[in-house]
C-alpha atoms as an extended CHARMM CRD file, in Angstrom:
* protein
*
        86  EXT
         1         1  MET       CA              5.3990000000      -19.4890000000       -4.1760000000  PROA      1               0.0000000000
         2         2  ARG       CA              8.4600000000      -18.4070000000       -5.2700000000  PROA      2               0.0000000000
         3         3  GLU       CA              9.9370000000      -19.2810000000       -1.7410000000  PROA      3               0.0000000000
         4         4  ALA       CA              8.2100000000      -22.4960000000       -2.0410000000  PROA      4               0.0000000000
         5         5  ARG       CA              9.8550000000      -23.1510000000       -5.9190000000  PROA      5               0.0000000000
         6         6  VAL       CA             13.4600000000      -22.2620000000       -4.6800000000  PROA      6               0.0000000000
         7         7  ALA       CA             13.2700000000      -24.2060000000       -1.5490000000  PROA      7               0.0000000000
         8         8  LEU       CA             13.0490000000      -27.3080000000       -4.2490000000  PROA      8               0.0000000000
         9         9  GLY       CA             15.7710000000      -26.0350000000       -6.7740000000  PROA      9               0.0000000000
        10        10  LEU       CA             12.5530000000      -25.8980000000       -9.4250000000  PROA      10              0.0000000000
        11        11  SER       CA             12.4790000000      -23.0780000000      -12.0270000000  PROA      11              0.0000000000
        12        12  GLN       CA              9.0820000000      -20.9410000000      -13.1560000000  PROA      12              0.0000000000
        13        13  GLU       CA              9.4740000000      -23.3190000000      -16.1700000000  PROA      13              0.0000000000
        14        14  ASP       CA              9.7610000000      -26.5780000000      -14.1970000000  PROA      14              0.0000000000
        15        15  ILE       CA              6.8680000000      -25.4950000000      -11.6950000000  PROA      15              0.0000000000
        16        16  ALA       CA              4.6130000000      -24.0740000000      -15.0420000000  PROA      16              0.0000000000
        17        17  ASN       CA              4.7600000000      -27.4470000000      -16.7820000000  PROA      17              0.0000000000
        18        18  LEU       CA              4.3400000000      -29.7200000000      -13.4730000000  PROA      18              0.0000000000
        19        19  ALA       CA              1.0980000000      -27.2010000000      -13.3900000000  PROA      19              0.0000000000
        20        20  ASP       CA              0.1080000000      -27.3380000000      -16.9020000000  PROA      20              0.0000000000
        21        21  MET       CA              0.5940000000      -23.9070000000      -17.8080000000  PROA      21              0.0000000000
        22        22  HSD       CA              2.0710000000      -21.6020000000      -19.8720000000  PROA      22              0.0000000000
        23        23  VAL       CA              5.4270000000      -19.8180000000      -18.0750000000  PROA      23              0.0000000000
        24        24  THR       CA              4.1880000000      -16.7690000000      -18.5200000000  PROA      24              0.0000000000
        25        25  ASN       CA              1.2990000000      -16.7400000000      -16.5570000000  PROA      25              0.0000000000
        26        26  TYR       CA              2.9640000000      -18.4890000000      -13.9390000000  PROA      26              0.0000000000
        27        27  GLY       CA              5.8000000000      -15.8760000000      -13.7160000000  PROA      27              0.0000000000
        28        28  ARG       CA              3.0940000000      -13.2370000000      -13.5360000000  PROA      28              0.0000000000
        29        29  ILE       CA              0.8550000000      -14.8640000000      -10.6060000000  PROA      29              0.0000000000
        30        30  GLU       CA              4.1390000000      -15.3590000000       -9.0850000000  PROA      30              0.0000000000
        31        31  ARG       CA              5.5020000000      -12.2560000000       -9.2680000000  PROA      31              0.0000000000
        32        32  GLY       CA              2.0420000000      -11.0680000000       -7.6820000000  PROA      32              0.0000000000
        33        33  GLU       CA              0.8310000000       -9.2660000000      -11.2890000000  PROA      33              0.0000000000
        34        34  ALA       CA             -2.1290000000      -11.8210000000      -12.3030000000  PROA      34              0.0000000000
        35        35  ASN       CA             -5.0340000000      -13.5720000000       -9.9730000000  PROA      35              0.0000000000
        36        36  SER       CA             -6.0150000000      -16.8200000000      -10.6880000000  PROA      36              0.0000000000
        37        37  GLU       CA             -8.9350000000      -19.2860000000      -10.4050000000  PROA      37              0.0000000000
        38        38  LEU       CA             -8.7750000000      -21.5740000000       -7.9110000000  PROA      38              0.0000000000
        39        39  HSD       CA             -7.9670000000      -24.1320000000       -9.3170000000  PROA      39              0.0000000000
        40        40  THR       CA             -5.0870000000      -22.7170000000      -11.0770000000  PROA      40              0.0000000000
        41        41  ILE       CA             -3.9680000000      -22.5420000000       -7.7190000000  PROA      41              0.0000000000
        42        42  VAL       CA             -4.7690000000      -26.1110000000       -6.7140000000  PROA      42              0.0000000000
        43        43  ARG       CA             -2.6970000000      -26.7560000000       -9.8860000000  PROA      43              0.0000000000
        44        44  ILE       CA              0.3710000000      -25.0360000000       -8.5650000000  PROA      44              0.0000000000
        45        45  ALA       CA              0.2680000000      -26.0100000000       -5.5170000000  PROA      45              0.0000000000
        46        46  THR       CA              0.1920000000      -29.8420000000       -6.5780000000  PROA      46              0.0000000000
        47        47  ALA       CA              3.1970000000      -28.4930000000       -8.8110000000  PROA      47              0.0000000000
        48        48  LEU       CA              4.8140000000      -27.1070000000       -5.3240000000  PROA      48              0.0000000000
        49        49  ASP       CA              3.7490000000      -30.0390000000       -2.8220000000  PROA      49              0.0000000000
        50        50  THR       CA              2.5480000000      -27.8600000000       -0.5810000000  PROA      50              0.0000000000
        51        51  ASP       CA             -1.1050000000      -27.1400000000        0.7670000000  PROA      51              0.0000000000
        52        52  PRO       CA             -3.1150000000      -24.6520000000       -1.4690000000  PROA      52              0.0000000000
        53        53  GLY       CA             -4.1210000000      -22.8330000000        1.6220000000  PROA      53              0.0000000000
        54        54  GLU       CA             -0.2640000000      -22.1800000000        2.1020000000  PROA      54              0.0000000000
        55        55  LEU       CA             -0.5890000000      -20.0240000000       -0.9650000000  PROA      55              0.0000000000
        56        56  MET       CA             -4.0150000000      -17.7790000000        0.0550000000  PROA      56              0.0000000000
        57        57  ALA       CA             -2.8260000000      -17.6670000000        4.2540000000  PROA      57              0.0000000000
        58        58  GLY       CA             -0.8160000000      -14.3880000000        3.3440000000  PROA      58              0.0000000000
        59        59  LEU       CA             -3.6300000000      -12.8290000000        1.0030000000  PROA      59              0.0000000000
        60        60  TYR       CA             -5.9420000000      -11.8170000000        4.3620000000  PROA      60              0.0000000000
        61        61  GLY       CA             -5.3290000000       -7.9120000000        5.2670000000  PROA      61              0.0000000000
        62        62  SER       CA             -2.9800000000       -7.5450000000        2.0580000000  PROA      62              0.0000000000
        63        63  GLU       CA             -3.4670000000       -5.1730000000       -1.2450000000  PROA      63              0.0000000000
        64        64  MET       CA             -4.7760000000       -7.5160000000       -3.3920000000  PROA      64              0.0000000000
        65        65  LEU       CA             -8.6280000000       -7.9550000000       -1.2710000000  PROA      65              0.0000000000
        66        66  PRO       CA            -11.0180000000       -5.2750000000       -1.0720000000  PROA      66              0.0000000000
        67        67  GLY       CA            -11.1830000000       -2.9560000000        1.8540000000  PROA      67              0.0000000000
        68        68  ARG       CA            -13.9010000000       -3.8020000000        4.1610000000  PROA      68              0.0000000000
        69        69  SER       CA            -14.1070000000       -3.9010000000        8.1370000000  PROA      69              0.0000000000
        70        70  ARG       CA            -14.8890000000       -7.8260000000        8.3130000000  PROA      70              0.0000000000
        71        71  ALA       CA            -15.2040000000      -10.3970000000        5.4230000000  PROA      71              0.0000000000
        72        72  TYR       CA            -18.7200000000      -10.3100000000        3.8510000000  PROA      72              0.0000000000
        73        73  SER       CA            -20.2500000000      -13.5100000000        4.4090000000  PROA      73              0.0000000000
        74        74  VAL       CA            -22.9040000000      -15.5070000000        3.2070000000  PROA      74              0.0000000000
        75        75  ALA       CA            -25.0100000000      -14.6500000000        5.9650000000  PROA      75              0.0000000000
        76        76  ASP       CA            -24.6490000000      -10.9880000000        4.4980000000  PROA      76              0.0000000000
        77        77  PHE       CA            -25.3540000000      -12.1110000000        0.7220000000  PROA      77              0.0000000000
        78        78  ILE       CA            -28.5610000000      -14.0900000000        2.0250000000  PROA      78              0.0000000000
        79        79  ALA       CA            -29.5610000000      -11.0810000000        4.3000000000  PROA      79              0.0000000000
        80        80  ALA       CA            -29.2520000000       -8.9010000000        1.5280000000  PROA      80              0.0000000000
        81        81  GLN       CA            -30.9830000000      -10.7520000000       -1.0350000000  PROA      81              0.0000000000
        82        82  ARG       CA            -34.0080000000      -11.1800000000        1.2910000000  PROA      82              0.0000000000
        83        83  ALA       CA            -33.7930000000       -6.9360000000        1.6000000000  PROA      83              0.0000000000
        84        84  GLN       CA            -34.0630000000       -6.5290000000       -1.8370000000  PROA      84              0.0000000000
        85        85  GLU       CA            -36.9320000000       -9.3370000000       -2.3700000000  PROA      85              0.0000000000
        86        86  SER       CA            -39.3140000000       -7.3140000000        0.1720000000  PROA      86              0.0000000000
């Protein structure tokens, strides 16, 4: 996020205003100190003129995600639900 913001020549306050959020919250998200909801990521991506997927691309395998050998899929969830019902 910071890289995209700096490339645009904008401040954190500029992006926060464009994303309709408080600058403190934007700063925490940009520094990786806070997680945000999907709709906030979309608003920030729109303000940065980038695809929301670009902002989340680096998360896979990062310490921000729970440790798993593979992603927990919908199929895994359904199988677990069915197992509990049996």
